[in-house]
């Protein structure tokens, strides 16, 4: 039973059973005294109850009624149960370490900071057996994990002996999520040596990196297995930026000339937001420049660094930078901020991305109260939907005092099992689906797929996953492979007309085979109920205008991959 797995509920159950035993025992001894015509005080009855629990009760000369018959069998069992429960608390670590000898196909989480703890709890809630390793026994995550029946080993997670103690050789998944990138990489390298060559079921190792650029550089490893280990690198800020823009579209205005986005804070999340905003803008309005204002204590320097890393930002954005420090504002920076909101083209969308959620909320209130912004959407980064974030969740209060403010709960969106399991293929599949949403208007295509990725069933997500597998195979056909997109704006690999035609025909064939396998057939008119589609024809038999549409879509493949952080590169062989 699930209740019996929880230590607190076991104590509640024991206490309830002891109360029931005392009531039954007192009643039994009183009835016995009454039947025998003797008098017994409450203290004597209590003493006899203690004899029942210690198997010291001599009842040869006494008549045992039904209450005492029950009590004398239950009392010793209750006493033994209480002793075992107490011992389980005293020797809990020893018991759990002993149980590790028999655990298999479990998840090892290295690091119990805020992100690591939430991931460990997410895997445990899914039903996985979780073993955590944490170097600092005082971090709150240790107590939280143990309260949820997660085995926690105290020690350096990059130490090979600790990984062996967690039985990483028998694990199905390893998550390196300490607060230090170098430590996380070292954990993965130790795992490679420990695991060695597995004949099957390679250990899936997810490595969290706080540095977005380093994640990009190392991401090529996601597509290859390293001996008995399949490694993937993930970055919560990059994932958060993509999720935020899916939830809160900044470009829903009809007139591109009115769009003016503002990003407060150019930390890891803010910088990822800027790059993703620019990429999406170029896809939708290639001939227009995005008007964007960047507000940060060191906005000028960080914007310049972004331009050096991603040269295309300069051509894609009409950027204004404001070096504004809320702790030490200057007259010049305050004037610049006020001028921005009084401009003829005021902001149409504002993201406030400070790590400190108190600062994010106070900034949002400052914008609405002091600068008079009332109708502009403000996306406010919070830790979770609880706490301060609950102030901005619709329906959590009797009235909605902040109708234009929207919380973006960073940890809730990034610390999920999906965030660490999919690797590159899952990320590319999500990008494929987002591309589908961007290029299919409401009512066109399959209406059941026109929903955010998080709302799709696993079967519906498989459509995009198979598309990714097809892309990898298609690129191999034209002697290309995927590589991390390191510098957005550098010349991408250009496909010849013949290669584009090959990509288009192969993708149509993959789609054709997939639809046929799922029971679809040709029909002059599309009918989702009857599974009829007029496009279910061999490539050579498609009408010219349909083939042209597929060719045009194949020509946009490099752009779609760039949005996901990848680019096609020519093979050297």
Coordinates of C-alpha atoms in Angstrom, one line a residue:
X1 CA 0.0 0.0 0.0
X2 CA 1.2 3.5 -0.8
X3 CA 0.4 4.8 2.7
X4 CA 2.7 2.2 4.3
X5 CA 5.6 3.5 2.2
X6 CA 5.5 6.8 4.1
X7 CA 7.2 6.9 7.5
X8 CA 4.8 9.5 8.9
X9 CA 1.7 7.6 7.9
X10 CA 3.2 4.4 9.4
X11 CA 3.5 6.2 12.7
X12 CA -0.1 7.4 12.5
X13 CA -1.2 3.9 11.8
X14 CA 0.8 2.5 14.7
X15 CA -0.7 5.2 17.1
X16 CA -4.2 4.4 16.0
X17 CA -3.7 0.7 16.5
X18 CA -2.2 1.3 20.0
X19 CA -5.2 3.3 20.9
X20 CA -7.5 0.6 19.7
X21 CA -5.5 -2.0 21.6
X22 CA -5.6 -0.1 24.8
X23 CA -9.4 0.4 24.5
X24 CA -9.9 -3.3 23.8
X25 CA -7.5 -4.4 26.6
X26 CA -9.0 -2.1 29.2
X27 CA -12.5 -3.4 28.3
X28 CA -11.3 -7.0 28.4
X29 CA -9.7 -6.8 31.9
X30 CA -12.6 -4.9 33.3
X31 CA -15.0 -7.6 32.0
X32 CA -12.7 -10.3 33.4
X33 CA -12.7 -8.6 36.9
X34 CA -16.4 -8.3 36.8
X35 CA -17.0 -11.9 35.9
X36 CA -14.6 -13.1 38.6
X37 CA -16.0 -10.8 41.3
X38 CA -12.6 -9.1 41.9
X39 CA -11.6 -5.4 41.9
X40 CA -8.8 -4.1 39.7
X41 CA -7.6 -0.5 39.6
X42 CA -6.7 1.3 36.4
X43 CA -3.0 1.2 37.3
X44 CA -3.2 -2.6 37.7
X45 CA -5.0 -3.0 34.4
X46 CA -2.3 -0.8 32.7
X47 CA 0.4 -3.1 34.2
X48 CA -1.4 -6.2 32.8
X49 CA -1.6 -4.5 29.4
X50 CA 2.2 -4.0 29.5
X51 CA 2.5 -7.7 30.3
X52 CA 0.6 -8.5 27.2
X53 CA 3.0 -6.5 25.1
X54 CA 6.0 -8.2 26.6
X55 CA 4.6 -11.7 26.5
X56 CA 4.9 -11.8 30.3
X57 CA 1.2 -12.2 31.1
X58 CA 0.3 -15.4 33.0
X59 CA -3.3 -16.2 32.2
X60 CA -3.5 -19.9 33.3
X61 CA -5.8 -19.2 36.2
X62 CA -7.8 -16.4 34.5
X63 CA -10.8 -16.7 32.1
X64 CA -9.9 -14.9 28.8
X65 CA -12.9 -13.2 27.2
X66 CA -12.9 -12.4 23.5
X67 CA -11.4 -8.9 24.0
X68 CA -8.4 -10.4 25.8
X69 CA -8.0 -13.1 23.3
X70 CA -7.6 -10.5 20.6
X71 CA -5.4 -8.2 22.7
X72 CA -2.9 -10.9 23.7
X73 CA -2.2 -11.8 20.1
X74 CA -2.1 -8.2 18.8
X75 CA -0.1 -6.6 21.6
X76 CA 3.2 -8.5 20.9
X77 CA 2.9 -7.9 17.2
X78 CA 2.3 -4.2 17.9
X79 CA 5.3 -4.0 20.1
X80 CA 7.5 -5.7 17.5
X81 CA 6.2 -3.3 14.8
X82 CA 6.9 -0.3 16.9
X83 CA 10.5 -1.5 17.5
X84 CA 11.0 -2.1 13.8
X85 CA 9.6 1.3 12.9
X86 CA 11.9 3.0 15.4
X87 CA 14.9 1.0 14.1
X88 CA 14.0 1.9 10.5
X89 CA 14.4 5.6 11.5
X90 CA 17.7 5.1 13.4
X91 CA 19.3 2.9 10.7
X92 CA 17.4 4.3 7.7
X93 CA 20.6 5.1 5.8
X94 CA 22.1 1.7 6.4
X95 CA 18.9 0.0 5.3
X96 CA 18.7 2.0 2.1
X97 CA 22.4 1.4 1.3
X98 CA 21.8 -2.3 1.8
X99 CA 18.8 -2.2 -0.5
X100 CA 21.0 -0.6 -3.2
X101 CA 22.6 -4.0 -3.7
X102 CA 19.5 -5.2 -5.3
X103 CA 18.3 -2.1 -7.2
X104 CA 18.4 -2.0 -11.0
X105 CA 17.2 0.2 -13.8
X106 CA 17.0 3.1 -11.5
X107 CA 17.8 6.8 -11.9
X108 CA 20.9 8.4 -10.3
X109 CA 20.6 12.2 -9.6
X110 CA 23.9 13.9 -8.8
X111 CA 23.3 17.2 -7.0
X112 CA 20.3 18.2 -4.8
X113 CA 20.2 22.0 -5.4
X114 CA 16.8 23.4 -6.3
X115 CA 16.9 22.0 -9.9
X116 CA 18.3 18.6 -8.9
X117 CA 15.7 18.2 -6.1
X118 CA 12.8 18.9 -8.3
X119 CA 14.1 16.5 -11.0
X120 CA 14.6 13.8 -8.4
X121 CA 11.1 14.3 -7.1
X122 CA 9.7 14.3 -10.6
X123 CA 11.3 10.9 -11.4
X124 CA 10.1 9.5 -8.1
X125 CA 6.6 10.7 -8.7
X126 CA 6.6 8.9 -12.0
X127 CA 7.3 5.7 -10.2
X128 CA 11.1 5.4 -10.8
X129 CA 13.5 4.3 -8.2
X130 CA 15.8 7.2 -7.5
X131 CA 19.2 7.4 -5.8
X132 CA 20.7 10.8 -5.2
X133 CA 24.3 11.9 -4.4
X134 CA 24.9 15.2 -2.7
X135 CA 28.2 16.6 -1.4
X136 CA 26.7 19.0 1.2
X137 CA 24.4 17.3 3.8
X138 CA 23.0 20.6 5.0
X139 CA 21.3 21.6 1.7
X140 CA 17.4 21.5 2.0
X141 CA 17.2 19.1 -0.9
X142 CA 18.7 16.2 1.2
X143 CA 15.9 16.3 3.8
X144 CA 13.2 16.8 1.1
X145 CA 14.5 13.8 -0.9
X146 CA 14.7 11.6 2.1
X147 CA 11.2 12.6 3.2
X148 CA 10.0 11.2 -0.2
X149 CA 11.8 7.9 0.4
X150 CA 14.7 8.7 -2.0
X151 CA 18.0 7.1 -1.0
X152 CA 20.6 9.9 -0.6
X153 CA 24.3 9.3 -0.5
X154 CA 26.5 12.0 1.0
X155 CA 29.7 12.5 -0.8
X156 CA 31.3 14.0 -3.9
X157 CA 29.2 13.0 -6.9
X158 CA 32.2 13.2 -9.2
X159 CA 34.0 10.6 -7.1
X160 CA 34.0 7.2 -8.9
X161 CA 33.5 5.4 -5.5
X162 CA 30.2 7.3 -4.9
X163 CA 28.9 6.5 -8.4
X164 CA 29.7 2.9 -7.9
X165 CA 28.0 3.0 -4.5
X166 CA 24.9 4.3 -6.3
X167 CA 25.2 1.3 -8.6
X168 CA 25.5 3.4 -11.7
X169 CA 26.6 0.3 -13.7
X170 CA 23.0 -1.1 -13.1
X171 CA 21.2 2.2 -13.6
X172 CA 19.2 3.2 -16.6
X173 CA 19.7 6.9 -16.2
X174 CA 22.2 9.3 -14.8
X175 CA 21.4 13.0 -14.3
X176 CA 24.4 15.3 -13.5
X177 CA 22.8 18.5 -12.2
X178 CA 25.2 20.1 -9.6
X179 CA 25.6 23.8 -9.6
X180 CA 29.0 23.5 -11.3
X181 CA 29.4 22.8 -15.0
X182 CA 32.9 21.3 -14.7
X183 CA 31.7 18.9 -12.0
X184 CA 28.8 17.8 -14.1
X185 CA 31.1 17.1 -17.1
X186 CA 33.5 15.2 -14.7
X187 CA 30.6 13.1 -13.5
X188 CA 29.8 12.1 -17.1
X189 CA 33.4 11.3 -17.8
X190 CA 33.7 9.1 -14.7
X191 CA 30.5 7.3 -15.7
X192 CA 32.0 6.6 -19.1
X193 CA 34.9 4.8 -17.5
X194 CA 32.8 3.0 -14.9
X195 CA 30.1 1.8 -17.2
X196 CA 32.5 0.6 -20.0
X197 CA 31.0 -1.3 -22.8
X198 CA 27.4 -2.3 -22.4
X199 CA 26.1 -4.8 -24.9
X200 CA 22.6 -3.4 -24.6
X201 CA 20.6 -0.6 -22.9
X202 CA 23.2 2.1 -22.9
X203 CA 23.2 4.3 -19.8
X204 CA 21.4 7.6 -20.6
X205 CA 23.5 10.4 -19.1
X206 CA 21.9 13.9 -19.0
X207 CA 24.4 16.6 -18.2
X208 CA 23.1 20.0 -17.1
X209 CA 25.2 23.0 -18.1
X210 CA 24.3 26.6 -16.9
X211 CA 26.4 28.0 -19.7
X212 CA 24.2 28.2 -22.8
X213 CA 27.2 28.6 -25.2
X214 CA 29.0 25.6 -23.7
X215 CA 25.8 23.5 -24.1
X216 CA 25.8 24.4 -27.8
X217 CA 29.4 23.4 -28.3
X218 CA 28.9 20.0 -26.7
X219 CA 25.5 19.2 -28.1
X220 CA 26.9 17.3 -31.1
X221 CA 27.6 14.5 -28.6
X222 CA 23.8 14.0 -28.1
X223 CA 23.5 12.1 -31.4
X224 CA 26.2 9.5 -30.6
X225 CA 26.6 6.8 -28.0
X226 CA 29.9 6.7 -26.1
X227 CA 30.6 3.0 -25.6
X228 CA 27.9 2.0 -23.0
X229 CA 26.7 5.5 -22.4
X230 CA 24.5 7.8 -24.4
X231 CA 25.2 11.4 -23.4
X232 CA 23.1 14.5 -23.8
X233 CA 23.6 18.1 -22.6
X234 CA 20.7 20.3 -21.6
X235 CA 20.4 23.9 -20.5
X236 CA 17.4 25.1 -18.5
X237 CA 17.6 28.7 -19.7
X238 CA 17.5 27.8 -23.3
X239 CA 14.5 25.5 -22.8
X240 CA 12.8 28.1 -20.7
X241 CA 13.3 30.8 -23.4
X242 CA 11.6 28.5 -26.0
X243 CA 8.8 27.6 -23.6
X244 CA 8.2 31.2 -22.7
X245 CA 7.8 32.3 -26.4
X246 CA 5.5 29.4 -27.1
X247 CA 3.2 30.3 -24.2
X248 CA 3.3 34.1 -24.7
X249 CA 3.6 35.0 -28.4
X250 CA 5.2 38.5 -28.7
X251 CA 4.4 38.8 -32.5
X252 CA 0.7 38.3 -32.6
X253 CA 0.2 41.9 -33.8
X254 CA -1.1 42.3 -37.4
X255 CA 1.2 45.2 -38.2
X256 CA 5.0 44.4 -37.9
X257 CA 5.7 48.1 -37.7
X258 CA 4.0 48.3 -34.3
X259 CA 6.0 45.5 -32.6
X260 CA 8.4 46.7 -29.9
X261 CA 9.6 44.1 -27.4
X262 CA 11.5 44.8 -24.2
X263 CA 13.7 42.4 -22.2
X264 CA 14.7 43.3 -18.7
X265 CA 17.9 41.5 -17.5
X266 CA 20.4 40.0 -19.9
X267 CA 21.3 37.0 -17.7
X268 CA 21.3 33.5 -19.1
X269 CA 17.5 33.5 -19.7
X270 CA 17.5 37.0 -21.1
X271 CA 20.2 36.3 -23.6
X272 CA 18.5 33.1 -24.8
X273 CA 15.3 35.1 -25.1
X274 CA 16.9 37.8 -27.3
X275 CA 18.4 35.2 -29.7
X276 CA 15.1 33.2 -30.0
X277 CA 13.1 36.4 -30.4
X278 CA 15.4 37.5 -33.3
X279 CA 15.2 34.1 -35.0
X280 CA 11.5 33.9 -34.8
X281 CA 11.2 37.5 -36.1
X282 CA 13.4 36.8 -39.1
X283 CA 11.3 33.7 -40.0
X284 CA 8.1 35.8 -39.9
X285 CA 9.3 39.1 -41.2
X286 CA 12.6 38.6 -43.1
X287 CA 12.5 42.1 -44.7
X288 CA 11.9 44.0 -41.4
X289 CA 14.1 44.6 -38.4
X290 CA 12.8 43.8 -34.9
X291 CA 12.6 46.8 -32.6
X292 CA 13.9 45.6 -29.3
X293 CA 15.0 47.4 -26.1
X294 CA 17.4 45.7 -23.7
X295 CA 17.5 46.8 -20.0
X296 CA 20.3 45.6 -17.8
X297 CA 23.0 47.1 -15.5
X298 CA 25.5 46.1 -18.2
X299 CA 23.2 46.1 -21.2
X300 CA 25.7 47.7 -23.6
X301 CA 28.5 45.1 -22.9
X302 CA 26.2 42.1 -22.9
X303 CA 24.5 43.2 -26.2
X304 CA 27.9 43.6 -27.8
X305 CA 28.9 40.1 -26.7
X306 CA 25.7 38.7 -28.1
X307 CA 26.4 40.4 -31.5
X308 CA 29.9 38.9 -31.6
X309 CA 28.6 35.5 -30.9
X310 CA 25.6 35.7 -33.3
X311 CA 26.4 38.1 -36.1
X312 CA 22.9 37.9 -37.6
X313 CA 21.5 39.9 -34.6
X314 CA 22.9 43.1 -35.9
X315 CA 20.9 42.8 -39.2
X316 CA 17.8 41.3 -37.5
X317 CA 17.4 43.8 -34.7
X318 CA 17.0 47.6 -34.3
X319 CA 18.2 47.5 -30.7
X320 CA 18.2 50.1 -28.0
X321 CA 20.3 49.4 -24.9
X322 CA 19.7 51.0 -21.5
X323 CA 22.3 50.5 -18.8
X324 CA 19.8 50.6 -15.9
X325 CA 20.6 49.3 -12.4
X326 CA 17.6 49.3 -10.0
X327 CA 19.8 49.4 -7.0
X328 CA 21.7 52.5 -8.3
X329 CA 19.7 54.2 -11.0
X330 CA 21.2 57.3 -12.7
X331 CA 19.3 60.3 -14.1
X332 CA 20.3 59.4 -17.6
X333 CA 19.1 55.8 -17.3
X334 CA 15.8 56.8 -15.7
X335 CA 15.2 59.4 -18.5
X336 CA 15.9 56.7 -21.1
X337 CA 13.4 54.3 -19.5
X338 CA 10.7 57.0 -19.3
X339 CA 11.4 58.1 -22.9
X340 CA 11.0 54.5 -24.1
X341 CA 7.5 54.2 -22.6
X342 CA 6.5 57.7 -23.9
X343 CA 7.6 56.9 -27.4
X344 CA 5.3 57.0 -30.4
X345 CA 6.0 53.2 -30.7
X346 CA 5.7 52.1 -27.0
X347 CA 6.5 48.5 -26.0
X348 CA 4.0 45.9 -27.1
X349 CA 5.5 43.0 -25.1
X350 CA 7.8 43.0 -22.0
X351 CA 9.7 40.1 -20.5
X352 CA 11.2 40.5 -17.1
X353 CA 13.8 37.8 -16.6
X354 CA 15.7 38.5 -13.4
X355 CA 16.7 35.4 -11.4
X356 CA 15.5 37.0 -8.2
X357 CA 11.7 36.7 -8.4
X358 CA 11.2 39.5 -5.9
X359 CA 13.2 41.8 -8.2
X360 CA 11.2 40.6 -11.2
X361 CA 7.9 41.3 -9.4
X362 CA 9.0 44.7 -8.1
X363 CA 10.1 45.7 -11.6
X364 CA 6.7 44.7 -13.0
X365 CA 5.0 46.8 -10.3
X366 CA 7.4 49.7 -11.0
X367 CA 6.5 49.6 -14.7
X368 CA 2.8 49.6 -14.1
X369 CA 2.6 52.0 -11.1
X370 CA 5.4 54.5 -11.8
X371 CA 5.6 54.4 -15.6
X372 CA 1.9 54.1 -16.1
X373 CA 2.0 51.0 -18.3
X374 CA -1.5 49.4 -18.1
X375 CA -2.3 47.4 -21.3
X376 CA 1.1 46.0 -22.3
X377 CA 1.6 42.2 -21.5
X378 CA 4.3 41.7 -18.9
X379 CA 5.8 38.3 -18.7
X380 CA 7.4 37.9 -15.2
X381 CA 9.9 35.2 -14.4
X382 CA 9.1 33.5 -11.1
X383 CA 10.5 30.4 -9.4
X384 CA 7.3 28.4 -9.4
X385 CA 3.5 28.8 -9.7
X386 CA 3.4 28.8 -5.9
X387 CA 4.6 31.6 -3.5
X388 CA 5.0 35.0 -5.2
X389 CA 4.2 33.4 -8.6
X390 CA 0.6 32.7 -7.3
X391 CA -0.1 36.4 -7.3
X392 CA 0.0 36.4 -11.1
X393 CA -1.8 33.1 -11.8
X394 CA -5.4 33.7 -13.0
X395 CA -8.1 32.4 -10.7
X396 CA -5.9 32.2 -7.6
X397 CA -7.4 35.3 -6.0
X398 CA -11.0 36.6 -5.8
X399 CA -10.2 39.3 -8.3
X400 CA -7.4 39.8 -10.8
X401 CA -5.6 43.0 -9.8
X402 CA -2.8 42.5 -12.4
X403 CA -4.6 41.5 -15.6
X404 CA -1.6 42.3 -17.9
X405 CA 1.0 40.5 -15.8
X406 CA 1.7 36.8 -16.5
X407 CA 3.9 34.6 -14.4
X408 CA 6.4 32.3 -16.1
X409 CA 7.3 29.7 -13.5
X410 CA 10.9 28.9 -14.5
X411 CA 11.4 25.7 -12.4
X412 CA 7.9 24.3 -13.2
X413 CA 8.7 24.6 -17.0
X414 CA 12.2 23.3 -17.0
X415 CA 12.6 20.8 -14.2
X416 CA 10.6 18.0 -15.7
X417 CA 11.4 14.5 -16.8
X418 CA 10.9 15.5 -20.4
X419 CA 13.6 18.2 -20.0
X420 CA 16.3 15.6 -19.4
X421 CA 15.1 12.5 -21.3
X422 CA 14.8 13.5 -24.9
X423 CA 18.2 14.9 -25.8
X424 CA 18.6 16.4 -29.2
X425 CA 16.0 14.3 -31.0
X426 CA 13.3 15.4 -28.6
X427 CA 14.3 19.0 -28.9
X428 CA 14.3 18.7 -32.7
X429 CA 10.9 17.0 -32.6
X430 CA 9.5 19.9 -30.5
X431 CA 11.0 22.4 -33.0
X432 CA 9.4 20.5 -35.9
X433 CA 6.0 20.8 -34.1
X434 CA 6.5 24.5 -33.4
X435 CA 7.4 25.0 -37.1
X436 CA 4.1 23.1 -38.0
X437 CA 2.1 25.5 -35.8
X438 CA 3.8 28.5 -37.3
X439 CA 3.1 27.5 -40.9
X440 CA -0.4 26.0 -40.5
X441 CA -3.3 28.4 -39.9
X442 CA -6.2 27.3 -37.7
X443 CA -8.4 24.9 -39.5
X444 CA -5.7 23.7 -41.9
X445 CA -4.2 20.3 -41.5
X446 CA -5.0 18.1 -38.5
X447 CA -6.8 20.2 -35.9
X448 CA -5.9 17.8 -33.1
X449 CA -2.2 18.7 -33.7
X450 CA -2.7 22.4 -33.5
X451 CA -1.9 22.6 -29.8
X452 CA 1.3 23.3 -27.7
X453 CA 3.8 20.4 -27.5
X454 CA 3.0 19.9 -23.8
X455 CA -0.7 19.2 -24.6
X456 CA 0.0 16.5 -27.2
X457 CA -0.3 12.9 -26.5
X458 CA 2.8 10.7 -26.8
X459 CA 1.3 9.2 -30.0
X460 CA 0.9 12.6 -31.5
X461 CA 4.5 13.6 -30.5
X462 CA 5.7 10.5 -32.3
X463 CA 4.7 12.1 -35.6
X464 CA 7.3 14.8 -35.0
X465 CA 9.9 12.3 -33.7
X466 CA 9.6 10.2 -36.9
X467 CA 10.0 13.4 -38.9
X468 CA 13.3 14.1 -37.0
X469 CA 14.5 10.6 -37.8
X470 CA 13.6 11.3 -41.4
X471 CA 15.6 14.5 -41.4
X472 CA 18.7 12.8 -40.2
X473 CA 18.4 10.1 -42.8
X474 CA 17.6 12.7 -45.6
X475 CA 20.7 14.7 -44.7
X476 CA 22.8 11.6 -44.9
X477 CA 21.4 11.0 -48.4
X478 CA 22.9 14.3 -49.6
X479 CA 26.1 13.7 -47.7
X480 CA 25.4 16.1 -44.8
X481 CA 25.1 15.7 -41.0
X482 CA 23.8 17.7 -38.1
X483 CA 26.2 19.9 -36.1
X484 CA 25.6 22.6 -33.4
X485 CA 24.8 26.0 -34.7
X486 CA 27.6 28.0 -32.9
X487 CA 27.2 31.4 -34.6
X488 CA 23.8 32.5 -35.8
X489 CA 24.5 34.6 -38.9
X490 CA 27.4 32.6 -40.2
X491 CA 26.7 31.3 -43.8
X492 CA 24.7 28.1 -43.6
X493 CA 25.2 25.1 -45.8
X494 CA 23.4 25.8 -49.1
X495 CA 21.7 22.9 -50.9
X496 CA 21.7 22.6 -54.6
X497 CA 18.4 22.5 -56.5
X498 CA 18.9 18.7 -57.0
X499 CA 19.6 18.2 -53.3
X500 CA 16.5 20.2 -52.3
X501 CA 14.4 18.1 -54.7
X502 CA 15.9 14.9 -53.1
X503 CA 15.0 16.2 -49.6
X504 CA 11.5 17.1 -50.6
X505 CA 10.8 13.7 -52.3
X506 CA 12.2 11.7 -49.5
X507 CA 10.2 13.6 -46.9
X508 CA 7.0 13.1 -49.0
X509 CA 7.8 9.4 -49.2
X510 CA 8.3 9.2 -45.4
X511 CA 5.0 11.0 -44.8
X512 CA 3.3 8.8 -47.4
X513 CA 4.5 5.6 -45.7
X514 CA 3.6 6.9 -42.3
X515 CA 0.1 7.8 -43.3
X516 CA -0.5 4.5 -45.1
X517 CA 0.8 2.6 -42.1
X518 CA -1.8 4.4 -39.9
X519 CA -4.7 3.5 -42.1
X520 CA -5.0 6.5 -44.4
X521 CA -5.8 6.3 -48.1
X522 CA -6.2 8.5 -51.1
X523 CA -9.4 10.5 -51.4
X524 CA -10.2 13.5 -53.7
X525 CA -11.2 15.5 -50.6
X526 CA -9.6 15.5 -47.1
X527 CA -11.6 13.7 -44.5
X528 CA -10.0 13.2 -41.1
X529 CA -12.8 10.9 -39.9
X530 CA -12.6 8.5 -42.9
X531 CA -8.8 9.1 -43.1
X532 CA -8.8 10.3 -46.7
X533 CA -6.2 12.7 -48.1
X534 CA -5.8 13.9 -51.7
X535 CA -2.0 14.2 -51.2
X536 CA -1.5 10.5 -50.7
X537 CA 0.0 9.9 -54.1
X538 CA 3.5 8.9 -55.2
X539 CA 5.9 11.8 -55.6
X540 CA 5.9 11.5 -59.4
X541 CA 2.0 11.6 -59.5
X542 CA 1.6 14.7 -57.3
X543 CA 0.3 17.9 -59.0
X544 CA 3.1 20.4 -59.9
X545 CA 1.8 23.0 -57.4
X546 CA 1.9 20.5 -54.6
X547 CA 5.5 19.3 -55.5
X548 CA 6.5 23.0 -55.6
X549 CA 5.1 23.5 -52.1
X550 CA 7.1 20.5 -50.8
X551 CA 10.3 21.8 -52.5
X552 CA 9.8 25.2 -50.9
X553 CA 9.3 23.6 -47.5
X554 CA 12.5 21.6 -48.0
X555 CA 14.4 24.8 -48.8
X556 CA 13.4 26.1 -45.4
X557 CA 14.9 23.1 -43.6
X558 CA 18.1 24.9 -42.6
X559 CA 16.2 27.7 -41.0
X560 CA 14.1 25.3 -39.0
X561 CA 17.2 23.5 -37.7
X562 CA 18.8 26.8 -36.8
X563 CA 15.8 27.6 -34.6
X564 CA 16.5 24.4 -32.8
X565 CA 20.2 25.2 -32.4
X566 CA 21.6 23.0 -35.3
X567 CA 22.8 23.3 -38.8
X568 CA 23.5 20.9 -41.7
X569 CA 27.2 20.5 -42.5
X570 CA 29.0 18.8 -45.3
X571 CA 30.7 15.5 -44.5
X572 CA 34.4 15.5 -44.9
X573 CA 34.6 11.9 -46.2

